[in-house]
Short mmCIF file of N, CA and C and ligand atoms in Angstrom, two decimals:
data_model
loop_
_atom_site.label_atom_id
_atom_site.label_comp_id
_atom_site.label_asym_id
_atom_site.label_seq_id
_atom_site.Cartn_x
_atom_site.Cartn_y
_atom_site.Cartn_z
N MET A 1 144.89 54.86 -23.79
CA MET A 1 143.80 55.63 -24.44
C MET A 1 142.54 55.51 -23.59
N SER A 2 141.91 56.65 -23.28
CA SER A 2 140.72 56.57 -22.43
C SER A 2 139.50 56.16 -23.26
N THR A 3 138.59 55.47 -22.61
CA THR A 3 137.40 54.97 -23.31
C THR A 3 136.41 56.11 -23.53
N ILE A 4 135.86 56.15 -24.74
CA ILE A 4 134.83 57.15 -25.04
C ILE A 4 133.56 56.75 -24.30
N LYS A 5 132.94 57.72 -23.64
CA LYS A 5 131.69 57.43 -22.93
C LYS A 5 130.50 57.95 -23.74
N ALA A 6 129.49 57.09 -23.85
CA ALA A 6 128.33 57.44 -24.67
C ALA A 6 127.04 57.22 -23.89
N ALA A 7 125.97 57.91 -24.36
CA ALA A 7 124.63 57.68 -23.82
C ALA A 7 123.73 57.26 -24.98
N VAL A 8 122.82 56.35 -24.71
CA VAL A 8 121.80 55.98 -25.69
C VAL A 8 120.48 56.61 -25.23
N PHE A 9 119.77 57.25 -26.17
CA PHE A 9 118.46 57.83 -25.89
C PHE A 9 117.40 56.95 -26.55
N ALA A 10 116.40 56.51 -25.80
CA ALA A 10 115.37 55.64 -26.37
C ALA A 10 114.00 55.98 -25.78
N SER A 11 112.96 55.74 -26.58
CA SER A 11 111.58 55.92 -26.09
C SER A 11 110.77 54.64 -26.25
N GLY A 12 111.39 53.59 -26.80
CA GLY A 12 110.58 52.42 -27.19
C GLY A 12 111.03 51.12 -26.57
N THR A 13 110.98 50.07 -27.38
CA THR A 13 111.27 48.74 -26.85
C THR A 13 112.76 48.53 -26.60
N GLY A 14 113.59 49.32 -27.24
CA GLY A 14 115.02 49.27 -26.94
C GLY A 14 115.78 48.16 -27.66
N SER A 15 115.24 47.68 -28.79
CA SER A 15 115.97 46.59 -29.47
C SER A 15 117.29 47.11 -30.06
N ASN A 16 117.33 48.36 -30.49
CA ASN A 16 118.59 48.90 -31.00
C ASN A 16 119.59 49.14 -29.86
N PHE A 17 119.09 49.58 -28.74
CA PHE A 17 119.94 49.73 -27.55
C PHE A 17 120.56 48.37 -27.21
N GLN A 18 119.75 47.32 -27.23
CA GLN A 18 120.24 45.97 -26.95
C GLN A 18 121.33 45.55 -27.95
N ALA A 19 121.07 45.85 -29.24
CA ALA A 19 122.05 45.47 -30.27
C ALA A 19 123.39 46.18 -30.04
N ILE A 20 123.33 47.43 -29.61
CA ILE A 20 124.57 48.17 -29.32
C ILE A 20 125.28 47.52 -28.13
N MET A 21 124.51 47.19 -27.11
CA MET A 21 125.12 46.60 -25.90
C MET A 21 125.72 45.23 -26.18
N GLU A 22 125.12 44.51 -27.14
CA GLU A 22 125.60 43.14 -27.41
C GLU A 22 126.70 43.08 -28.47
N LYS A 23 127.06 44.22 -29.03
CA LYS A 23 128.12 44.24 -30.04
C LYS A 23 129.44 43.80 -29.40
N ASN A 24 130.09 42.84 -30.02
CA ASN A 24 131.41 42.42 -29.54
C ASN A 24 132.40 43.54 -29.79
N ASN A 25 133.21 43.85 -28.82
CA ASN A 25 134.26 44.82 -29.00
C ASN A 25 133.72 46.21 -29.40
N LEU A 26 132.70 46.67 -28.70
CA LEU A 26 132.19 48.03 -28.94
C LEU A 26 133.26 49.03 -28.53
N HIS A 27 133.54 49.99 -29.42
CA HIS A 27 134.67 50.89 -29.15
C HIS A 27 134.29 52.10 -28.29
N CYS A 28 133.35 51.91 -27.40
CA CYS A 28 133.00 52.95 -26.44
C CYS A 28 132.26 52.29 -25.29
N GLU A 29 132.03 53.06 -24.24
CA GLU A 29 131.30 52.51 -23.09
C GLU A 29 129.96 53.24 -22.97
N VAL A 30 128.87 52.49 -22.99
CA VAL A 30 127.56 53.12 -22.81
C VAL A 30 127.34 53.27 -21.31
N VAL A 31 127.36 54.51 -20.83
CA VAL A 31 127.31 54.73 -19.38
C VAL A 31 125.93 55.18 -18.90
N LEU A 32 125.03 55.45 -19.87
CA LEU A 32 123.71 55.96 -19.47
C LEU A 32 122.67 55.66 -20.54
N LEU A 33 121.49 55.24 -20.10
CA LEU A 33 120.33 55.19 -21.00
C LEU A 33 119.43 56.35 -20.61
N VAL A 34 119.08 57.18 -21.57
CA VAL A 34 118.17 58.29 -21.31
C VAL A 34 116.82 57.95 -21.92
N CYS A 35 115.79 58.04 -21.10
CA CYS A 35 114.47 57.60 -21.56
C CYS A 35 113.41 58.61 -21.10
N ASP A 36 112.50 58.95 -22.01
CA ASP A 36 111.47 59.94 -21.70
C ASP A 36 110.11 59.29 -21.41
N LYS A 37 110.11 57.96 -21.28
CA LYS A 37 108.85 57.25 -21.02
C LYS A 37 109.10 56.17 -19.99
N PRO A 38 108.36 56.18 -18.87
CA PRO A 38 108.65 55.23 -17.79
C PRO A 38 108.46 53.77 -18.19
N CYS A 39 107.56 53.49 -19.12
CA CYS A 39 107.26 52.08 -19.42
C CYS A 39 108.08 51.53 -20.58
N ALA A 40 108.95 52.32 -21.13
CA ALA A 40 109.68 51.85 -22.32
C ALA A 40 110.48 50.58 -22.00
N GLY A 41 110.38 49.60 -22.90
CA GLY A 41 111.10 48.33 -22.73
C GLY A 41 112.60 48.55 -22.57
N ALA A 42 113.09 49.66 -23.10
CA ALA A 42 114.52 49.96 -23.02
C ALA A 42 114.98 50.03 -21.56
N VAL A 43 114.11 50.50 -20.68
CA VAL A 43 114.48 50.65 -19.27
C VAL A 43 114.76 49.27 -18.65
N GLU A 44 113.92 48.31 -18.97
CA GLU A 44 114.12 46.94 -18.47
C GLU A 44 115.45 46.38 -18.99
N LYS A 45 115.71 46.66 -20.26
CA LYS A 45 116.95 46.14 -20.87
C LYS A 45 118.16 46.78 -20.19
N ALA A 46 118.07 48.06 -19.87
CA ALA A 46 119.19 48.74 -19.22
C ALA A 46 119.49 48.08 -17.87
N GLU A 47 118.44 47.70 -17.15
CA GLU A 47 118.63 47.01 -15.86
C GLU A 47 119.41 45.73 -16.07
N LYS A 48 119.00 44.99 -17.11
CA LYS A 48 119.65 43.71 -17.43
C LYS A 48 121.15 43.91 -17.72
N PHE A 49 121.47 44.99 -18.42
CA PHE A 49 122.88 45.23 -18.78
C PHE A 49 123.62 46.01 -17.69
N GLY A 50 122.93 46.38 -16.64
CA GLY A 50 123.57 47.14 -15.56
C GLY A 50 123.94 48.55 -15.97
N VAL A 51 123.18 49.12 -16.91
CA VAL A 51 123.44 50.50 -17.35
C VAL A 51 122.48 51.43 -16.59
N PRO A 52 122.99 52.44 -15.90
CA PRO A 52 122.09 53.37 -15.19
C PRO A 52 121.13 54.07 -16.17
N THR A 53 119.91 54.29 -15.69
CA THR A 53 118.91 54.95 -16.54
C THR A 53 118.61 56.34 -16.00
N LEU A 54 118.54 57.29 -16.91
CA LEU A 54 118.06 58.62 -16.55
C LEU A 54 116.67 58.74 -17.16
N LEU A 55 115.69 58.61 -16.27
CA LEU A 55 114.30 58.65 -16.71
C LEU A 55 113.76 60.05 -16.42
N PHE A 56 113.18 60.70 -17.42
CA PHE A 56 112.63 62.02 -17.15
C PHE A 56 111.28 62.18 -17.85
N GLU A 57 110.48 63.08 -17.26
CA GLU A 57 109.16 63.32 -17.83
C GLU A 57 109.14 64.73 -18.42
N PRO A 58 109.20 64.84 -19.75
CA PRO A 58 109.28 66.17 -20.37
C PRO A 58 108.17 67.12 -19.88
N LYS A 59 106.98 66.56 -19.62
CA LYS A 59 105.85 67.42 -19.21
C LYS A 59 106.08 68.12 -17.87
N SER A 60 106.97 67.57 -17.06
CA SER A 60 107.18 68.18 -15.75
C SER A 60 108.18 69.35 -15.81
N PHE A 61 108.64 69.67 -17.02
CA PHE A 61 109.53 70.84 -17.19
C PHE A 61 108.76 71.95 -17.90
N ALA A 62 109.17 73.19 -17.66
CA ALA A 62 108.46 74.33 -18.26
C ALA A 62 108.69 74.39 -19.78
N SER A 63 109.82 73.90 -20.24
CA SER A 63 110.13 74.00 -21.67
C SER A 63 111.14 72.94 -22.07
N LYS A 64 111.29 72.78 -23.39
CA LYS A 64 112.32 71.86 -23.91
C LYS A 64 113.72 72.33 -23.49
N ALA A 65 113.92 73.66 -23.53
CA ALA A 65 115.24 74.19 -23.15
C ALA A 65 115.56 73.78 -21.71
N GLU A 66 114.54 73.76 -20.86
CA GLU A 66 114.77 73.42 -19.45
C GLU A 66 115.13 71.95 -19.27
N TYR A 67 114.39 71.06 -19.93
CA TYR A 67 114.75 69.65 -19.71
C TYR A 67 116.04 69.29 -20.44
N GLU A 68 116.32 69.98 -21.53
CA GLU A 68 117.59 69.69 -22.20
C GLU A 68 118.78 70.23 -21.39
N ALA A 69 118.59 71.31 -20.68
CA ALA A 69 119.67 71.83 -19.82
C ALA A 69 119.96 70.81 -18.72
N MET A 70 118.90 70.22 -18.18
CA MET A 70 119.08 69.17 -17.15
C MET A 70 119.83 67.98 -17.76
N LEU A 71 119.44 67.60 -18.99
CA LEU A 71 120.11 66.46 -19.64
C LEU A 71 121.59 66.75 -19.87
N VAL A 72 121.89 67.95 -20.37
CA VAL A 72 123.28 68.32 -20.64
C VAL A 72 124.10 68.25 -19.35
N GLU A 73 123.52 68.72 -18.26
CA GLU A 73 124.24 68.70 -16.98
C GLU A 73 124.53 67.26 -16.57
N ARG A 74 123.52 66.42 -16.64
CA ARG A 74 123.69 65.01 -16.21
C ARG A 74 124.65 64.25 -17.13
N LEU A 75 124.56 64.53 -18.41
CA LEU A 75 125.44 63.84 -19.37
C LEU A 75 126.89 64.27 -19.14
N THR A 76 127.08 65.56 -18.90
CA THR A 76 128.42 66.08 -18.67
C THR A 76 129.01 65.48 -17.39
N GLU A 77 128.19 65.42 -16.34
CA GLU A 77 128.63 64.80 -15.07
C GLU A 77 129.09 63.36 -15.28
N ALA A 78 128.38 62.66 -16.19
CA ALA A 78 128.69 61.25 -16.44
C ALA A 78 129.86 61.09 -17.43
N GLY A 79 130.38 62.20 -17.93
CA GLY A 79 131.52 62.14 -18.84
C GLY A 79 131.15 61.75 -20.26
N VAL A 80 129.86 61.89 -20.60
CA VAL A 80 129.39 61.47 -21.93
C VAL A 80 129.86 62.47 -23.00
N THR A 81 130.41 61.93 -24.11
CA THR A 81 130.80 62.80 -25.22
C THR A 81 130.06 62.47 -26.51
N TRP A 82 129.41 61.30 -26.57
CA TRP A 82 128.64 60.94 -27.75
C TRP A 82 127.23 60.51 -27.34
N ILE A 83 126.25 60.81 -28.20
CA ILE A 83 124.85 60.40 -27.96
C ILE A 83 124.35 59.62 -29.16
N PHE A 84 123.80 58.43 -28.88
CA PHE A 84 123.21 57.61 -29.94
C PHE A 84 121.69 57.57 -29.73
N LEU A 85 120.94 58.17 -30.65
CA LEU A 85 119.48 58.12 -30.55
C LEU A 85 119.02 56.78 -31.14
N ALA A 86 118.24 56.05 -30.36
CA ALA A 86 117.80 54.72 -30.79
C ALA A 86 116.30 54.61 -30.51
N GLY A 87 115.52 55.20 -31.44
CA GLY A 87 114.08 55.20 -31.24
C GLY A 87 113.66 56.26 -30.23
N TYR A 88 114.44 57.33 -30.11
CA TYR A 88 114.07 58.47 -29.24
C TYR A 88 113.17 59.37 -30.06
N MET A 89 111.90 59.48 -29.66
CA MET A 89 110.92 60.11 -30.54
C MET A 89 110.68 61.59 -30.19
N ARG A 90 111.76 62.31 -29.94
CA ARG A 90 111.67 63.76 -29.71
C ARG A 90 112.68 64.49 -30.57
N ILE A 91 112.32 65.71 -30.95
CA ILE A 91 113.23 66.52 -31.75
C ILE A 91 114.19 67.23 -30.80
N ALA A 92 115.48 67.14 -31.09
CA ALA A 92 116.45 67.83 -30.24
C ALA A 92 116.38 69.33 -30.48
N GLY A 93 116.51 70.09 -29.41
CA GLY A 93 116.51 71.55 -29.51
C GLY A 93 117.93 72.10 -29.44
N PRO A 94 118.06 73.43 -29.56
CA PRO A 94 119.38 74.05 -29.60
C PRO A 94 120.23 73.77 -28.36
N THR A 95 119.62 73.61 -27.21
CA THR A 95 120.41 73.41 -25.97
C THR A 95 121.23 72.13 -26.07
N LEU A 96 120.58 71.06 -26.51
CA LEU A 96 121.27 69.77 -26.64
C LEU A 96 122.21 69.77 -27.85
N LEU A 97 121.72 70.33 -28.96
CA LEU A 97 122.52 70.33 -30.20
C LEU A 97 123.82 71.12 -30.04
N GLU A 98 123.74 72.25 -29.35
CA GLU A 98 124.95 73.07 -29.20
C GLU A 98 125.95 72.42 -28.24
N ALA A 99 125.43 71.75 -27.22
CA ALA A 99 126.33 71.11 -26.24
C ALA A 99 127.03 69.89 -26.83
N PHE A 100 126.38 69.22 -27.78
CA PHE A 100 126.96 67.99 -28.35
C PHE A 100 127.06 68.09 -29.88
N GLU A 101 127.56 69.23 -30.34
CA GLU A 101 127.63 69.49 -31.77
C GLU A 101 128.43 68.39 -32.49
N THR A 102 127.84 67.85 -33.55
CA THR A 102 128.42 66.77 -34.37
C THR A 102 128.68 65.47 -33.58
N LYS A 103 128.06 65.35 -32.43
CA LYS A 103 128.28 64.14 -31.61
C LYS A 103 126.96 63.44 -31.30
N ILE A 104 125.92 63.73 -32.08
CA ILE A 104 124.64 63.04 -31.87
C ILE A 104 124.24 62.38 -33.19
N ILE A 105 124.03 61.07 -33.13
CA ILE A 105 123.60 60.35 -34.34
C ILE A 105 122.28 59.65 -34.06
N ASN A 106 121.59 59.32 -35.15
CA ASN A 106 120.24 58.73 -35.05
C ASN A 106 120.12 57.59 -36.06
N ILE A 107 119.27 56.64 -35.73
CA ILE A 107 118.94 55.60 -36.72
C ILE A 107 117.46 55.76 -37.09
N HIS A 108 117.19 55.60 -38.39
CA HIS A 108 115.81 55.79 -38.87
C HIS A 108 115.47 54.68 -39.86
N PRO A 109 114.24 54.10 -39.74
CA PRO A 109 113.90 52.95 -40.58
C PRO A 109 113.36 53.29 -41.96
N SER A 110 114.12 54.06 -42.74
CA SER A 110 113.80 54.31 -44.15
C SER A 110 115.07 54.81 -44.82
N LEU A 111 115.03 54.91 -46.14
CA LEU A 111 116.14 55.53 -46.86
C LEU A 111 115.85 57.03 -46.92
N LEU A 112 116.33 57.75 -45.93
CA LEU A 112 116.09 59.21 -45.91
C LEU A 112 116.71 59.84 -47.15
N PRO A 113 116.12 60.87 -47.73
CA PRO A 113 115.08 61.70 -47.15
C PRO A 113 113.64 61.15 -47.31
N ASP A 114 113.49 59.93 -47.80
CA ASP A 114 112.13 59.38 -47.90
C ASP A 114 111.59 58.99 -46.52
N PHE A 115 110.34 59.21 -46.31
CA PHE A 115 109.59 58.77 -45.13
C PHE A 115 110.21 59.16 -43.79
N PRO A 116 110.42 60.46 -43.56
CA PRO A 116 110.88 60.89 -42.24
C PRO A 116 109.73 60.83 -41.22
N GLY A 117 110.05 61.05 -39.96
CA GLY A 117 109.01 61.16 -38.93
C GLY A 117 108.55 59.81 -38.42
N LYS A 118 107.32 59.85 -37.85
CA LYS A 118 106.79 58.64 -37.22
C LYS A 118 106.38 57.59 -38.25
N ASP A 119 106.41 56.34 -37.83
CA ASP A 119 105.90 55.21 -38.61
C ASP A 119 106.45 55.17 -40.04
N ALA A 120 107.76 55.27 -40.14
CA ALA A 120 108.40 55.27 -41.47
C ALA A 120 108.13 53.96 -42.21
N ILE A 121 108.07 52.85 -41.46
CA ILE A 121 107.86 51.56 -42.12
C ILE A 121 106.43 51.50 -42.68
N GLY A 122 105.47 51.95 -41.90
CA GLY A 122 104.07 52.02 -42.36
C GLY A 122 103.93 52.95 -43.56
N GLN A 123 104.64 54.08 -43.50
CA GLN A 123 104.58 55.04 -44.62
C GLN A 123 105.10 54.39 -45.92
N ALA A 124 106.22 53.67 -45.81
CA ALA A 124 106.81 53.02 -46.99
C ALA A 124 105.89 51.92 -47.51
N PHE A 125 105.30 51.18 -46.58
CA PHE A 125 104.41 50.08 -46.95
C PHE A 125 103.19 50.63 -47.70
N GLU A 126 102.60 51.68 -47.16
CA GLU A 126 101.43 52.31 -47.78
C GLU A 126 101.77 52.89 -49.15
N ALA A 127 102.97 53.41 -49.29
CA ALA A 127 103.38 54.02 -50.56
C ALA A 127 103.64 52.97 -51.64
N GLY A 128 103.81 51.71 -51.22
CA GLY A 128 104.00 50.62 -52.18
C GLY A 128 105.36 50.62 -52.84
N VAL A 129 106.38 51.12 -52.15
CA VAL A 129 107.73 51.13 -52.75
C VAL A 129 108.30 49.71 -52.82
N ALA A 130 109.21 49.48 -53.77
CA ALA A 130 109.83 48.15 -53.91
C ALA A 130 111.05 48.02 -53.01
N VAL A 131 111.63 49.17 -52.65
CA VAL A 131 112.82 49.16 -51.79
C VAL A 131 112.69 50.27 -50.75
N THR A 132 112.96 49.92 -49.50
CA THR A 132 113.08 50.94 -48.46
C THR A 132 114.41 50.66 -47.76
N GLY A 133 114.56 50.93 -46.49
CA GLY A 133 115.85 50.64 -45.88
C GLY A 133 116.05 51.30 -44.54
N VAL A 134 117.32 51.52 -44.23
CA VAL A 134 117.73 52.06 -42.92
C VAL A 134 118.78 53.14 -43.15
N THR A 135 118.69 54.21 -42.37
CA THR A 135 119.66 55.31 -42.46
C THR A 135 120.23 55.60 -41.07
N VAL A 136 121.53 55.82 -41.00
CA VAL A 136 122.16 56.37 -39.80
C VAL A 136 122.68 57.76 -40.18
N HIS A 137 122.34 58.75 -39.39
CA HIS A 137 122.71 60.13 -39.75
C HIS A 137 122.99 60.98 -38.52
N TYR A 138 123.78 62.05 -38.73
CA TYR A 138 123.93 63.07 -37.69
C TYR A 138 122.61 63.82 -37.60
N ILE A 139 122.28 64.31 -36.43
CA ILE A 139 121.01 65.04 -36.34
C ILE A 139 121.24 66.55 -36.42
N ASP A 140 120.18 67.23 -36.80
CA ASP A 140 120.13 68.68 -36.71
C ASP A 140 118.78 69.04 -36.10
N GLU A 141 118.32 70.29 -36.32
CA GLU A 141 117.08 70.69 -35.65
C GLU A 141 115.82 70.19 -36.37
N GLY A 142 115.98 69.44 -37.46
CA GLY A 142 114.82 68.97 -38.23
C GLY A 142 114.35 67.58 -37.79
N ILE A 143 113.32 67.09 -38.48
CA ILE A 143 112.80 65.75 -38.19
C ILE A 143 113.49 64.76 -39.12
N ASP A 144 114.40 63.97 -38.56
CA ASP A 144 115.15 62.97 -39.32
C ASP A 144 115.91 63.59 -40.51
N THR A 145 116.43 64.78 -40.27
CA THR A 145 117.31 65.43 -41.27
C THR A 145 118.73 65.45 -40.69
N GLY A 146 119.66 65.99 -41.43
CA GLY A 146 121.05 66.02 -40.97
C GLY A 146 121.88 65.10 -41.85
N PRO A 147 123.20 65.35 -41.93
CA PRO A 147 124.08 64.61 -42.83
C PRO A 147 124.01 63.09 -42.65
N ILE A 148 123.89 62.40 -43.78
CA ILE A 148 123.78 60.93 -43.75
C ILE A 148 125.16 60.30 -43.63
N ILE A 149 125.27 59.31 -42.75
CA ILE A 149 126.54 58.61 -42.53
C ILE A 149 126.53 57.27 -43.28
N ALA A 150 125.42 56.54 -43.18
CA ALA A 150 125.35 55.22 -43.83
C ALA A 150 123.89 54.87 -44.12
N GLN A 151 123.71 54.12 -45.20
CA GLN A 151 122.36 53.64 -45.55
C GLN A 151 122.46 52.21 -46.03
N GLU A 152 121.42 51.43 -45.76
CA GLU A 152 121.38 50.07 -46.29
C GLU A 152 119.96 49.80 -46.81
N PRO A 153 119.84 49.39 -48.07
CA PRO A 153 118.50 49.14 -48.61
C PRO A 153 117.90 47.83 -48.10
N VAL A 154 116.58 47.78 -48.09
CA VAL A 154 115.84 46.56 -47.73
C VAL A 154 114.73 46.40 -48.77
N ASP A 155 114.70 45.25 -49.44
CA ASP A 155 113.64 45.02 -50.45
C ASP A 155 112.29 44.82 -49.79
N VAL A 156 111.24 45.29 -50.47
CA VAL A 156 109.87 44.98 -50.03
C VAL A 156 109.37 43.89 -50.97
N PHE A 157 109.02 42.73 -50.40
CA PHE A 157 108.59 41.60 -51.22
C PHE A 157 107.08 41.65 -51.44
N PRO A 158 106.58 41.08 -52.56
CA PRO A 158 105.15 41.13 -52.85
C PRO A 158 104.26 40.58 -51.71
N GLY A 159 104.71 39.51 -51.04
CA GLY A 159 103.88 38.93 -49.97
C GLY A 159 104.07 39.59 -48.61
N ASP A 160 104.86 40.66 -48.54
CA ASP A 160 105.16 41.26 -47.24
C ASP A 160 103.93 41.85 -46.56
N THR A 161 103.90 41.73 -45.23
CA THR A 161 102.98 42.53 -44.43
C THR A 161 103.86 43.59 -43.77
N GLU A 162 103.22 44.55 -43.12
CA GLU A 162 104.01 45.57 -42.44
C GLU A 162 104.91 44.90 -41.39
N GLU A 163 104.39 43.86 -40.77
CA GLU A 163 105.14 43.16 -39.71
C GLU A 163 106.39 42.46 -40.25
N THR A 164 106.24 41.75 -41.40
CA THR A 164 107.41 41.03 -41.94
C THR A 164 108.46 42.03 -42.43
N LEU A 165 107.97 43.13 -42.98
CA LEU A 165 108.90 44.17 -43.44
C LEU A 165 109.65 44.77 -42.25
N LYS A 166 108.90 45.04 -41.19
CA LYS A 166 109.51 45.63 -39.98
C LYS A 166 110.59 44.71 -39.43
N LYS A 167 110.31 43.42 -39.43
CA LYS A 167 111.27 42.46 -38.90
C LYS A 167 112.58 42.51 -39.70
N ARG A 168 112.45 42.57 -41.04
CA ARG A 168 113.67 42.61 -41.86
C ARG A 168 114.42 43.93 -41.69
N ILE A 169 113.66 45.01 -41.58
CA ILE A 169 114.31 46.31 -41.38
C ILE A 169 115.05 46.33 -40.05
N GLN A 170 114.42 45.78 -39.01
CA GLN A 170 115.07 45.83 -37.70
C GLN A 170 116.30 44.94 -37.65
N THR A 171 116.28 43.84 -38.39
CA THR A 171 117.47 42.98 -38.45
C THR A 171 118.64 43.79 -39.04
N VAL A 172 118.34 44.57 -40.07
CA VAL A 172 119.38 45.42 -40.68
C VAL A 172 119.83 46.49 -39.67
N GLU A 173 118.87 47.12 -38.99
CA GLU A 173 119.23 48.14 -37.99
C GLU A 173 120.21 47.58 -36.97
N HIS A 174 119.92 46.35 -36.52
CA HIS A 174 120.69 45.80 -35.39
C HIS A 174 122.13 45.48 -35.75
N HIS A 175 122.43 45.28 -37.05
CA HIS A 175 123.85 45.12 -37.36
C HIS A 175 124.46 46.44 -37.84
N LEU A 176 123.66 47.26 -38.56
CA LEU A 176 124.21 48.50 -39.12
C LEU A 176 124.60 49.52 -38.03
N TYR A 177 123.73 49.72 -37.05
CA TYR A 177 123.98 50.80 -36.08
C TYR A 177 125.26 50.54 -35.27
N PRO A 178 125.42 49.34 -34.67
CA PRO A 178 126.66 49.12 -33.92
C PRO A 178 127.91 49.20 -34.81
N GLU A 179 127.80 48.78 -36.08
CA GLU A 179 128.96 48.86 -36.98
C GLU A 179 129.34 50.32 -37.24
N VAL A 180 128.34 51.13 -37.52
CA VAL A 180 128.61 52.56 -37.79
C VAL A 180 129.18 53.23 -36.54
N ILE A 181 128.65 52.88 -35.40
CA ILE A 181 129.16 53.45 -34.14
C ILE A 181 130.64 53.11 -34.01
N ASN A 182 130.99 51.87 -34.25
CA ASN A 182 132.41 51.49 -34.12
C ASN A 182 133.29 52.22 -35.12
N GLN A 183 132.78 52.41 -36.35
CA GLN A 183 133.58 53.17 -37.33
C GLN A 183 133.83 54.60 -36.84
N LEU A 184 132.79 55.22 -36.30
CA LEU A 184 132.92 56.61 -35.85
C LEU A 184 133.83 56.70 -34.63
N MET A 185 133.74 55.74 -33.73
CA MET A 185 134.53 55.78 -32.51
C MET A 185 136.01 55.56 -32.79
N ARG A 186 136.31 54.92 -33.92
CA ARG A 186 137.70 54.64 -34.29
C ARG A 186 138.42 55.89 -34.79
N LYS A 187 137.62 56.86 -35.28
CA LYS A 187 138.23 58.04 -35.93
C LYS A 187 138.97 58.93 -34.93
C1 LIG B 1 113.64 51.83 -34.70
O1 LIG B 1 113.11 51.15 -35.81
C2 LIG B 1 114.22 53.17 -35.09
O2 LIG B 1 114.78 53.15 -36.38
C3 LIG B 1 112.99 54.04 -35.05
O3 LIG B 1 112.32 53.63 -33.89
C4 LIG B 1 112.52 52.23 -33.73
C5 LIG B 1 112.89 51.96 -32.29
O4 LIG B 1 112.93 50.58 -32.04
N1 LIG B 1 113.33 55.43 -35.01
C6 LIG B 1 112.65 56.38 -35.64
O5 LIG B 1 111.62 56.16 -36.25
C7 LIG B 1 113.25 57.78 -35.53
N2 LIG B 1 112.52 58.70 -36.31
P1 LIG B 1 113.66 50.01 -30.78
O6 LIG B 1 113.11 50.77 -29.55
O7 LIG B 1 113.26 48.56 -30.73
O8 LIG B 1 115.12 50.21 -30.94
#
């Protein structure tokens, strides 16, 4: 059986990328990290794991369709069939969505459909909810929309700060995302 090849897309510190890479017996091979920001911590982590990085600057392209066409070409060359968004803070357009239909998943730090978009943890904290959580979902053309695959709740405690809440949410992310990936890769 040939190994499924995947790419992780990240714009941030890359802790979810790291969790995927450190999963024992991951049922696919991460062959590329795609990053839209040169300073993202994820790039350093990719070096550590020996994963090639595709770094691109969206502003240097005339349009989203243009940079996504470049991404599709590079991903196809690398044999990638699945994409895991891990803190990639851009909305996918039709070029990427059509090329990888039903093969792009995302992790988001809230119980969607609550608190989509940026700073979901801050949004939940400000709203004063007693429970928030983590969602893994297929993506579509919306902001953190698309069919939900798995969710895990996280309690908000009375003494929580945004930082303590974030830490607990990220701990859940780091076990949930690699587990969901393995379930999907087994199918
Ligand atoms: C994660 O908490 C992820 O859920 C979130 O960005 C963070 C990236 O952290 N994604 C979104 O908010 C998507 N809308 P990381 O770079 O340490 O993995």
